[in-house]
Amino acid sequence: RVHGGFGDQIKMAGEKDADEEVPLRTFFEWFERKLANKYALGLLKLQKRFTSVISLLRSMLCCAVDLGQLIESYIEFASGQSSKERFVTDYHGLKQFVDNIIHLVNGLAMDFPICLDLEFVEVFFTSIQDKLELLYANIHPIAHFESHNAELKKHLQQAHKRLLWALQMLPSCMADVHRAAQLSMPLLRKLEVAKAFFRKPWQQLVADVQSLQSNEHLQLSPHFNAEDDKQFGSSGVSLLGRLQRLKSECGEIQILLEMILEPLIRISHELKNKRRRLSKTHLKPDQLANVVQYVNCLVKPDFLSHLGSIQINELCQAMSTLLQQPHLQEEIQRQSLLLSLSEPEDAVAFFKSTYTEWKHDCTVIQELEKSSAYDAELQRIKDAMPLSDANFAAVRRNYERSLKDHQRLMGFYHRVMAAFHLFKVQVASFCLKEFDIIAEVTLPEFNHESFKGSSTVDHSD
């Protein structure tokens, strides 16, 4: 089950078959290739200029690596002959200069991105301008190294000539890159914004999915698993299992509720701190009072526990008033894809149904945990177990600990799934507009039984 209106929006986005399915792990590489293919013509001149710079740097790197290997062989040769041991220290000093060149050029000849953007260009310029002087300082001593070996001296002179030529060519090549970058600045900025918009959410999702996969070993204590019904009493297992499912579902609904309210919480803090003001035109006194009560509630850290003190109709009226404020609408929709997909009245109705469902589940959980039936079922299980009081207490503690671990894992799972659905819709929307294709990001399979059965969000849709 996918909750309410947001589920409908996801289904609307996925009514047609996807033109391309993209695994989450490889999404960003795929995304960069799509951008590079679309804007290849606009970036062609800049890429050619960059290619000339990268070629110079890689030729310097190859030259320095070859020279370093040659010097290393001379160090090994001289170390084995007593008559030439006095030259070893000099060779080591020369090798240090060559190692510095390799290190500096390695830092500059970074992996060329699949798709150029403004961030890469700026970082590249900053890096190369800071290191040109350091490169010259390490290349210059090679020409003045006095070697008693004619062959080595010849290699040093050739290497110095090649390194110095490449170093002298770099400034003019960089000037060409700079001119081409200035002409491509609007496009580079657009590409940087597009990549930055998806990069962090994608990186976080990949890390979260890896964490979920690494925690698939977390299971409930076997003492209260379903297969132990005969030994411990099926009614007890049923009650505990019902509580577990309710808490899992309630946790998922709470996450969705927090997602709905997140932009409104930010707006409420700004209203409270007077960084924003309400437009009081056409607002009745009771509407204004409801908004003030609503704002005062949302700015509290434990706002969910305080929402219950406000009548649901007053909550909905206050939310509707905020969503219809002309100067707040654009900010709220920019911060929340979920609210931007709906009209204000639909968003309020979605909030009302989600809040009502969450409130109902919270009430049921509290009633079950305080009921005599809960204690009675535990006592029945205890009586059916061939264990002493101390052993039963240990088993119960073990179960409660494993239940908490399981609940934490499921809460994390639901948050990851909620974030994934938002990411999935954002990718689909962007790709349809930018590339004219229907793209669907997919998740890897999970082996954990709880992920397959207890979640109310289907992550394979």
Short mmCIF file of C-alpha atoms in Angstrom, two decimals:
data_model
loop_
_atom_site.label_atom_id
_atom_site.label_comp_id
_atom_site.label_asym_id
_atom_site.label_seq_id
_atom_site.Cartn_x
_atom_site.Cartn_y
_atom_site.Cartn_z
CA ARG A 1 0.00 0.00 0.00
CA VAL A 2 1.17 3.51 -0.82
CA HIS A 3 -0.42 6.20 1.29
CA GLY A 4 -3.17 8.38 -0.11
CA GLY A 5 -2.62 11.23 -2.54
CA PHE A 6 1.15 10.89 -2.69
CA GLY A 7 0.73 7.31 -3.86
CA ASP A 8 -1.63 8.54 -6.56
CA GLN A 9 1.01 11.00 -7.75
CA ILE A 10 3.62 8.26 -7.96
CA LYS A 11 1.20 6.05 -9.89
CA MET A 12 0.45 8.92 -12.30
CA ALA A 13 4.16 9.31 -12.93
CA GLY A 14 4.46 5.59 -13.63
CA GLU A 15 1.37 4.93 -15.75
CA LYS A 16 3.53 4.47 -18.86
CA ASP A 17 6.26 1.90 -19.15
CA ALA A 18 9.71 3.34 -18.50
CA ASP A 19 11.89 4.01 -21.54
CA GLU A 20 14.94 3.28 -19.36
CA GLU A 21 15.36 1.57 -16.00
CA VAL A 22 18.40 2.79 -14.10
CA PRO A 23 19.82 0.96 -11.04
CA LEU A 24 20.27 3.36 -8.13
CA ARG A 25 23.98 2.50 -7.74
CA THR A 26 24.85 3.56 -11.32
CA PHE A 27 22.33 6.41 -11.59
CA PHE A 28 24.77 9.32 -11.41
CA GLU A 29 27.09 7.99 -14.09
CA TRP A 30 24.04 7.39 -16.33
CA PHE A 31 22.75 10.88 -15.55
CA GLU A 32 26.07 12.55 -16.44
CA ARG A 33 26.21 10.65 -19.74
CA LYS A 34 22.71 11.84 -20.60
CA LEU A 35 23.68 15.45 -19.90
CA ALA A 36 26.96 15.09 -21.84
CA ASN A 37 25.17 13.62 -24.87
CA LYS A 38 22.51 16.32 -24.92
CA TYR A 39 24.93 19.24 -24.56
CA ALA A 40 27.88 17.75 -26.47
CA LEU A 41 27.78 20.44 -29.15
CA GLY A 42 27.69 23.31 -26.63
CA LEU A 43 30.66 21.87 -24.73
CA LEU A 44 32.69 20.72 -27.73
CA LYS A 45 35.07 23.72 -27.92
CA LEU A 46 35.69 23.72 -24.15
CA GLN A 47 36.32 19.96 -24.12
CA LYS A 48 38.91 20.32 -26.87
CA ARG A 49 40.72 23.04 -24.91
CA PHE A 50 40.63 20.89 -21.77
CA THR A 51 41.91 17.89 -23.71
CA SER A 52 45.04 19.81 -24.71
CA VAL A 53 45.73 20.70 -21.06
CA ILE A 54 45.10 17.15 -19.83
CA SER A 55 47.37 15.79 -22.58
CA LEU A 56 50.21 18.07 -21.45
CA LEU A 57 49.77 17.03 -17.83
CA ARG A 58 49.69 13.33 -18.69
CA SER A 59 52.82 13.64 -20.83
CA MET A 60 54.54 15.29 -17.85
CA LEU A 61 53.32 12.48 -15.61
CA CYS A 62 54.62 9.75 -17.95
CA CYS A 63 57.98 11.51 -18.26
CA ALA A 64 58.32 11.91 -14.47
CA VAL A 65 57.31 8.29 -13.80
CA ASP A 66 59.86 6.96 -16.34
CA LEU A 67 62.56 9.18 -14.86
CA GLY A 68 61.70 8.06 -11.34
CA GLN A 69 62.00 4.40 -12.33
CA LEU A 70 65.36 5.07 -13.99
CA ILE A 71 66.71 6.84 -10.90
CA GLU A 72 65.44 3.99 -8.72
CA SER A 73 67.38 1.49 -10.80
CA TYR A 74 70.57 3.58 -10.42
CA ILE A 75 70.03 3.74 -6.64
CA GLU A 76 69.78 -0.06 -6.48
CA PHE A 77 72.85 -0.43 -8.70
CA ALA A 78 74.97 2.06 -6.70
CA SER A 79 73.87 0.58 -3.35
CA GLY A 80 75.49 -2.73 -4.29
CA GLN A 81 78.91 -1.23 -5.10
CA SER A 82 81.08 0.27 -2.40
CA SER A 83 82.87 2.58 -4.87
CA LYS A 84 79.58 4.25 -5.82
CA GLU A 85 77.78 4.33 -2.46
CA ARG A 86 78.67 8.01 -2.02
CA PHE A 87 76.32 8.83 -4.94
CA VAL A 88 73.28 7.13 -3.34
CA THR A 89 72.39 10.16 -1.18
CA ASP A 90 72.47 12.46 -4.23
CA TYR A 91 70.26 10.05 -6.18
CA HIS A 92 67.78 9.96 -3.29
CA GLY A 93 67.65 13.77 -3.29
CA LEU A 94 66.98 13.80 -7.04
CA LYS A 95 64.33 11.12 -6.64
CA GLN A 96 62.54 13.31 -4.11
CA PHE A 97 62.19 16.13 -6.67
CA VAL A 98 60.79 13.67 -9.24
CA ASP A 99 58.35 12.23 -6.69
CA ASN A 100 57.15 15.77 -5.93
CA ILE A 101 56.51 16.36 -9.65
CA ILE A 102 54.51 13.11 -9.86
CA HIS A 103 52.47 14.06 -6.81
CA LEU A 104 51.71 17.59 -8.10
CA VAL A 105 50.78 16.48 -11.62
CA ASN A 106 48.64 13.65 -10.25
CA GLY A 107 46.70 16.24 -8.28
CA LEU A 108 46.13 18.29 -11.43
CA ALA A 109 45.45 15.52 -13.93
CA MET A 110 42.32 14.54 -12.03
CA ASP A 111 39.84 12.19 -13.61
CA PHE A 112 38.08 14.08 -16.36
CA PRO A 113 34.33 14.14 -15.59
CA ILE A 114 31.84 12.51 -17.91
CA CYS A 115 30.08 15.88 -18.19
CA LEU A 116 31.84 19.20 -17.61
CA ASP A 117 30.31 21.68 -15.19
CA LEU A 118 31.21 24.98 -13.53
CA GLU A 119 32.43 23.36 -10.30
CA PHE A 120 35.01 21.22 -12.12
CA VAL A 121 36.26 24.19 -14.17
CA GLU A 122 36.67 26.40 -11.09
CA VAL A 123 38.43 23.69 -9.04
CA PHE A 124 40.71 22.92 -11.99
CA PHE A 125 41.74 26.58 -12.43
CA THR A 126 42.37 27.05 -8.72
CA SER A 127 44.47 23.89 -8.50
CA ILE A 128 46.65 24.51 -11.54
CA GLN A 129 47.39 28.17 -10.80
CA ASP A 130 48.48 27.32 -7.25
CA LYS A 131 50.80 24.51 -8.37
CA LEU A 132 52.56 25.86 -11.48
CA GLU A 133 55.25 27.59 -9.39
CA LEU A 134 55.74 24.46 -7.27
CA LEU A 135 56.15 22.41 -10.44
CA TYR A 136 58.84 24.75 -11.78
CA ALA A 137 60.64 24.68 -8.40
CA ASN A 138 60.90 20.88 -8.61
CA ILE A 139 61.69 20.66 -12.35
CA HIS A 140 64.54 23.24 -12.28
CA PRO A 141 66.99 21.20 -10.07
CA ILE A 142 66.92 18.30 -12.59
CA ALA A 143 68.94 20.38 -15.10
CA HIS A 144 71.64 21.15 -12.53
CA PHE A 145 72.11 17.65 -11.18
CA GLU A 146 75.74 16.58 -11.63
CA SER A 147 75.88 12.93 -12.61
CA HIS A 148 79.10 10.94 -13.23
CA ASN A 149 77.09 8.56 -15.41
CA ALA A 150 76.89 9.86 -18.99
CA GLU A 151 73.78 7.84 -19.81
CA LEU A 152 71.88 9.10 -16.76
CA LYS A 153 72.99 12.67 -17.47
CA LYS A 154 71.60 12.38 -21.01
CA HIS A 155 68.25 11.06 -19.71
CA LEU A 156 68.05 13.86 -17.16
CA GLN A 157 68.62 16.52 -19.82
CA GLN A 158 65.96 15.02 -22.10
CA ALA A 159 63.46 14.69 -19.27
CA HIS A 160 64.12 18.26 -18.11
CA LYS A 161 63.59 19.56 -21.64
CA ARG A 162 60.27 17.68 -22.03
CA LEU A 163 58.99 18.72 -18.58
CA LEU A 164 59.98 22.36 -19.05
CA TRP A 165 58.40 22.54 -22.51
CA ALA A 166 55.10 21.15 -21.21
CA LEU A 167 55.20 23.53 -18.23
CA GLN A 168 55.78 26.54 -20.51
CA MET A 169 52.88 25.48 -22.77
CA LEU A 170 50.40 25.20 -19.90
CA PRO A 171 49.69 28.95 -19.37
CA SER A 172 48.70 29.55 -23.00
CA CYS A 173 46.54 26.40 -23.00
CA MET A 174 44.88 27.50 -19.76
CA ALA A 175 44.15 30.91 -21.31
CA ASP A 176 42.37 29.11 -24.16
CA VAL A 177 40.38 27.07 -21.64
CA HIS A 178 39.43 30.22 -19.73
CA ARG A 179 38.13 31.96 -22.87
CA ALA A 180 36.11 28.90 -23.90
CA ALA A 181 34.75 28.55 -20.35
CA GLN A 182 33.59 32.19 -20.33
CA LEU A 183 31.64 31.59 -23.54
CA SER A 184 30.08 28.42 -22.06
CA MET A 185 29.40 29.90 -18.60
CA PRO A 186 25.54 29.78 -18.69
CA LEU A 187 25.59 26.15 -19.80
CA LEU A 188 28.27 25.20 -17.24
CA ARG A 189 26.23 26.82 -14.49
CA LYS A 190 23.09 24.99 -15.60
CA LEU A 191 24.91 21.64 -15.59
CA GLU A 192 26.37 22.31 -12.15
CA VAL A 193 22.91 23.05 -10.73
CA ALA A 194 21.43 19.90 -12.29
CA LYS A 195 24.22 17.65 -10.99
CA ALA A 196 24.28 19.27 -7.55
CA PHE A 197 20.50 18.81 -7.21
CA PHE A 198 20.77 15.03 -7.54
CA ARG A 199 24.30 14.32 -6.24
CA LYS A 200 23.80 14.53 -2.46
CA PRO A 201 20.39 12.78 -2.33
CA TRP A 202 21.80 10.03 -4.55
CA GLN A 203 24.94 9.61 -2.42
CA GLN A 204 22.81 9.48 0.74
CA LEU A 205 20.42 6.92 -0.76
CA VAL A 206 23.29 4.67 -1.90
CA ALA A 207 24.81 4.80 1.60
CA ASP A 208 21.43 4.13 3.26
CA VAL A 209 20.63 1.18 0.98
CA GLN A 210 24.08 -0.31 1.71
CA SER A 211 23.37 0.12 5.42
CA LEU A 212 20.02 -1.65 5.05
CA GLN A 213 21.66 -4.52 3.21
CA SER A 214 24.36 -4.83 5.87
CA ASN A 215 21.67 -5.02 8.61
CA GLU A 216 19.54 -7.70 6.97
CA HIS A 217 20.77 -10.11 9.62
CA LEU A 218 18.64 -8.37 12.29
CA GLN A 219 15.73 -10.67 13.16
CA LEU A 220 13.30 -10.95 16.05
CA SER A 221 14.26 -13.18 18.95
CA PRO A 222 13.47 -16.81 17.97
CA HIS A 223 11.77 -17.35 21.33
CA PHE A 224 8.72 -15.41 20.11
CA ASN A 225 8.73 -16.37 16.43
CA ALA A 226 5.62 -17.82 14.80
CA GLU A 227 6.99 -21.36 14.65
CA ASP A 228 7.02 -21.42 18.47
CA ASP A 229 3.21 -21.02 18.66
CA LYS A 230 2.68 -24.56 19.96
CA GLN A 231 5.16 -24.18 22.78
CA PHE A 232 4.43 -20.62 23.87
CA GLY A 233 0.76 -20.12 22.94
CA SER A 234 -0.40 -18.68 19.62
CA SER A 235 -2.50 -15.94 21.28
CA GLY A 236 0.58 -14.40 22.91
CA VAL A 237 2.57 -14.43 19.71
CA SER A 238 -0.42 -12.96 17.88
CA LEU A 239 -0.72 -10.03 20.31
CA LEU A 240 3.01 -9.28 20.25
CA GLY A 241 3.09 -9.62 16.47
CA ARG A 242 0.13 -7.25 16.15
CA LEU A 243 1.90 -4.68 18.29
CA GLN A 244 5.03 -5.01 16.19
CA ARG A 245 3.12 -4.52 12.94
CA LEU A 246 1.18 -1.56 14.35
CA LYS A 247 4.36 0.17 15.53
CA SER A 248 6.01 -0.42 12.17
CA GLU A 249 3.03 0.98 10.26
CA CYS A 250 2.63 3.88 12.68
CA GLY A 251 6.31 4.74 12.26
CA GLU A 252 5.91 4.83 8.48
CA ILE A 253 2.83 7.07 8.66
CA GLN A 254 4.64 9.39 11.09
CA ILE A 255 7.52 9.76 8.62
CA LEU A 256 5.03 10.70 5.89
CA LEU A 257 3.33 13.15 8.25
CA GLU A 258 6.66 14.80 9.06
CA MET A 259 7.44 15.05 5.34
CA ILE A 260 4.12 16.85 4.73
CA LEU A 261 4.73 19.30 7.57
CA GLU A 262 8.48 19.89 6.99
CA PRO A 263 8.18 23.04 4.80
CA LEU A 264 5.38 24.38 7.01
CA ILE A 265 7.60 23.93 10.06
CA ARG A 266 10.32 26.04 8.39
CA ILE A 267 7.78 28.71 7.48
CA SER A 268 6.41 28.63 11.05
CA HIS A 269 9.89 29.29 12.49
CA GLU A 270 10.32 32.23 10.11
CA LEU A 271 6.91 33.63 11.06
CA LYS A 272 7.68 33.17 14.76
CA ASN A 273 11.04 34.95 14.39
CA LYS A 274 9.36 37.68 12.29
CA ARG A 275 11.51 36.99 9.23
CA ARG A 276 8.23 36.54 7.35
CA ARG A 277 4.79 38.06 7.83
CA LEU A 278 1.29 36.83 7.12
CA SER A 279 -0.82 38.66 4.59
CA LYS A 280 -3.86 39.46 6.77
CA THR A 281 -5.98 40.62 3.85
CA HIS A 282 -9.35 38.81 3.86
CA LEU A 283 -8.34 36.84 7.00
CA LYS A 284 -11.06 36.53 9.61
CA PRO A 285 -10.11 36.75 13.32
CA ASP A 286 -10.82 33.03 13.90
CA GLN A 287 -8.62 32.09 10.91
CA LEU A 288 -5.78 34.25 12.21
CA ALA A 289 -6.15 32.72 15.70
CA ASN A 290 -5.97 29.20 14.24
CA VAL A 291 -2.83 30.03 12.27
CA VAL A 292 -1.14 31.52 15.36
CA GLN A 293 -2.03 28.40 17.39
CA TYR A 294 -0.80 26.17 14.55
CA VAL A 295 2.49 28.07 14.18
CA ASN A 296 3.14 28.02 17.93
CA CYS A 297 2.64 24.25 17.88
CA LEU A 298 4.90 23.54 14.88
CA VAL A 299 7.90 25.44 16.29
CA LYS A 300 8.09 23.09 19.29
CA PRO A 301 10.60 20.17 19.07
CA ASP A 302 7.89 17.63 20.06
CA PHE A 303 5.22 19.23 17.87
CA LEU A 304 3.50 15.91 17.10
CA SER A 305 2.54 15.40 20.74
CA HIS A 306 1.06 18.93 20.81
CA LEU A 307 -0.94 18.59 17.60
CA GLY A 308 -3.38 16.35 19.46
CA SER A 309 -4.46 19.30 21.61
CA ILE A 310 -5.82 21.12 18.52
CA GLN A 311 -9.07 20.08 16.85
CA ILE A 312 -8.44 18.43 13.48
CA ASN A 313 -10.73 20.89 11.67
CA GLU A 314 -8.83 23.84 13.16
CA LEU A 315 -5.54 22.24 12.09
CA CYS A 316 -6.79 21.82 8.53
CA GLN A 317 -8.11 25.37 8.40
CA ALA A 318 -4.76 26.77 9.58
CA MET A 319 -2.83 24.63 7.11
CA SER A 320 -5.13 25.75 4.27
CA THR A 321 -4.62 29.39 5.22
CA LEU A 322 -0.83 29.05 5.12
CA LEU A 323 -0.86 27.17 1.80
CA GLN A 324 -3.04 29.86 0.22
CA GLN A 325 -0.80 32.76 1.27
CA PRO A 326 0.40 34.13 -2.12
CA HIS A 327 3.91 35.06 -0.93
CA LEU A 328 4.40 31.64 0.76
CA GLN A 329 3.07 29.33 -1.98
CA GLU A 330 6.18 29.40 -4.17
CA GLU A 331 8.54 28.83 -1.20
CA ILE A 332 6.46 25.92 0.15
CA GLN A 333 6.23 24.23 -3.25
CA ARG A 334 9.96 24.72 -3.87
CA GLN A 335 10.79 23.03 -0.56
CA SER A 336 8.32 20.16 -0.88
CA LEU A 337 7.83 18.05 -3.99
CA LEU A 338 5.00 16.28 -2.15
CA LEU A 339 2.98 19.49 -1.63
CA SER A 340 3.88 20.88 -5.05
CA LEU A 341 2.17 17.87 -6.67
CA SER A 342 -1.22 18.82 -5.18
CA GLU A 343 -3.65 21.73 -5.01
CA PRO A 344 -3.90 23.29 -1.50
CA GLU A 345 -7.27 21.64 -0.78
CA ASP A 346 -5.91 18.22 -1.88
CA ALA A 347 -2.80 18.68 0.29
CA VAL A 348 -4.98 19.53 3.30
CA ALA A 349 -7.20 16.49 2.68
CA PHE A 350 -4.08 14.31 2.38
CA PHE A 351 -2.75 15.71 5.67
CA LYS A 352 -6.10 15.12 7.39
CA SER A 353 -6.35 11.47 6.32
CA THR A 354 -2.68 10.79 7.17
CA TYR A 355 -2.93 12.50 10.57
CA THR A 356 -6.20 10.69 11.41
CA GLU A 357 -4.65 7.31 10.53
CA TRP A 358 -1.49 8.05 12.56
CA LYS A 359 -3.54 9.23 15.56
CA HIS A 360 -5.69 6.09 15.43
CA ASP A 361 -2.67 3.77 15.35
CA CYS A 362 -1.00 5.63 18.25
CA THR A 363 -4.17 5.28 20.32
CA VAL A 364 -4.50 1.55 19.57
CA ILE A 365 -0.84 0.92 20.48
CA GLN A 366 -1.20 2.77 23.80
CA GLU A 367 -4.38 0.89 24.65
CA LEU A 368 -2.80 -2.50 23.83
CA GLU A 369 0.32 -1.84 25.89
CA LYS A 370 -1.74 -0.70 28.89
CA SER A 371 -4.31 -3.48 28.61
CA SER A 372 -4.56 -6.35 31.03
CA ALA A 373 -4.59 -8.68 28.02
CA TYR A 374 -0.99 -7.70 27.22
CA ASP A 375 0.22 -8.68 30.71
CA ALA A 376 -2.01 -11.76 30.68
CA GLU A 377 -0.55 -13.01 27.40
CA LEU A 378 2.97 -12.57 28.72
CA GLN A 379 1.99 -14.50 31.83
CA ARG A 380 0.50 -17.32 29.71
CA ILE A 381 3.71 -17.53 27.70
CA LYS A 382 5.68 -17.59 30.95
CA ASP A 383 3.54 -20.40 32.35
CA ALA A 384 3.92 -22.43 29.13
CA MET A 385 7.72 -22.12 29.15
CA PRO A 386 9.80 -24.67 31.06
CA LEU A 387 11.98 -21.89 32.47
CA SER A 388 12.61 -20.38 35.87
CA ASP A 389 11.46 -16.81 36.64
CA ALA A 390 15.01 -15.54 36.13
CA ASN A 391 15.36 -17.29 32.78
CA PHE A 392 11.97 -16.04 31.62
CA ALA A 393 12.94 -12.48 32.55
CA ALA A 394 16.14 -12.86 30.53
CA VAL A 395 14.17 -14.21 27.55
CA ARG A 396 11.72 -11.33 27.79
CA ARG A 397 14.55 -8.78 27.96
CA ASN A 398 16.16 -10.45 24.95
CA TYR A 399 12.90 -10.28 23.02
CA GLU A 400 12.31 -6.62 23.92
CA ARG A 401 15.86 -5.73 22.92
CA SER A 402 15.56 -7.54 19.59
CA LEU A 403 12.14 -5.94 19.03
CA LYS A 404 13.64 -2.47 19.56
CA ASP A 405 16.47 -3.28 17.13
CA HIS A 406 13.93 -4.50 14.62
CA GLN A 407 11.74 -1.40 15.07
CA ARG A 408 14.73 0.91 14.63
CA LEU A 409 15.69 -0.94 11.46
CA MET A 410 12.14 -0.78 10.09
CA GLY A 411 11.87 2.92 10.95
CA PHE A 412 15.11 3.51 9.06
CA TYR A 413 13.83 1.39 6.18
CA HIS A 414 10.64 3.44 5.90
CA ARG A 415 12.61 6.70 5.89
CA VAL A 416 14.86 5.37 3.13
CA MET A 417 11.85 4.26 1.08
CA ALA A 418 10.15 7.65 1.51
CA ALA A 419 13.34 9.42 0.39
CA PHE A 420 13.71 6.99 -2.52
CA HIS A 421 10.18 7.67 -3.76
CA LEU A 422 10.78 11.42 -3.72
CA PHE A 423 14.08 10.93 -5.55
CA LYS A 424 12.41 8.63 -8.06
CA VAL A 425 9.67 11.17 -8.85
CA GLN A 426 12.20 14.01 -9.12
CA VAL A 427 14.33 12.00 -11.56
CA ALA A 428 11.28 11.03 -13.63
CA SER A 429 10.10 14.65 -13.77
CA PHE A 430 13.54 16.02 -14.71
CA CYS A 431 14.23 13.38 -17.37
CA LEU A 432 10.82 13.80 -18.99
CA LYS A 433 11.38 17.55 -19.26
CA GLU A 434 15.10 17.54 -20.11
CA PHE A 435 15.61 14.33 -22.13
CA ASP A 436 12.02 13.57 -23.23
CA ILE A 437 12.21 10.05 -21.81
CA ILE A 438 10.47 8.19 -18.99
CA ALA A 439 13.25 7.07 -16.65
CA GLU A 440 12.74 4.85 -13.61
CA VAL A 441 15.33 4.44 -10.86
CA THR A 442 15.30 0.93 -9.38
CA LEU A 443 16.46 -0.53 -6.08
CA PRO A 444 18.33 -3.78 -5.45
CA GLU A 445 16.44 -6.71 -4.00
CA PHE A 446 16.30 -7.03 -0.22
CA ASN A 447 16.55 -10.44 1.42
CA HIS A 448 15.19 -9.42 4.83
CA GLU A 449 11.70 -10.92 5.26
CA SER A 450 10.49 -7.81 7.09
CA PHE A 451 11.39 -5.66 4.07
CA LYS A 452 9.38 -7.99 1.84
CA GLY A 453 6.28 -8.21 3.95
CA SER A 454 5.80 -5.60 6.64
CA SER A 455 6.35 -2.40 4.71
CA THR A 456 3.28 -0.61 3.43
CA VAL A 457 5.33 1.05 0.71
CA ASP A 458 6.03 -1.09 -2.31
CA HIS A 459 9.54 -0.14 -3.41
CA SER A 460 9.32 -2.08 -6.62
CA ASP A 461 6.49 -0.12 -8.26
#
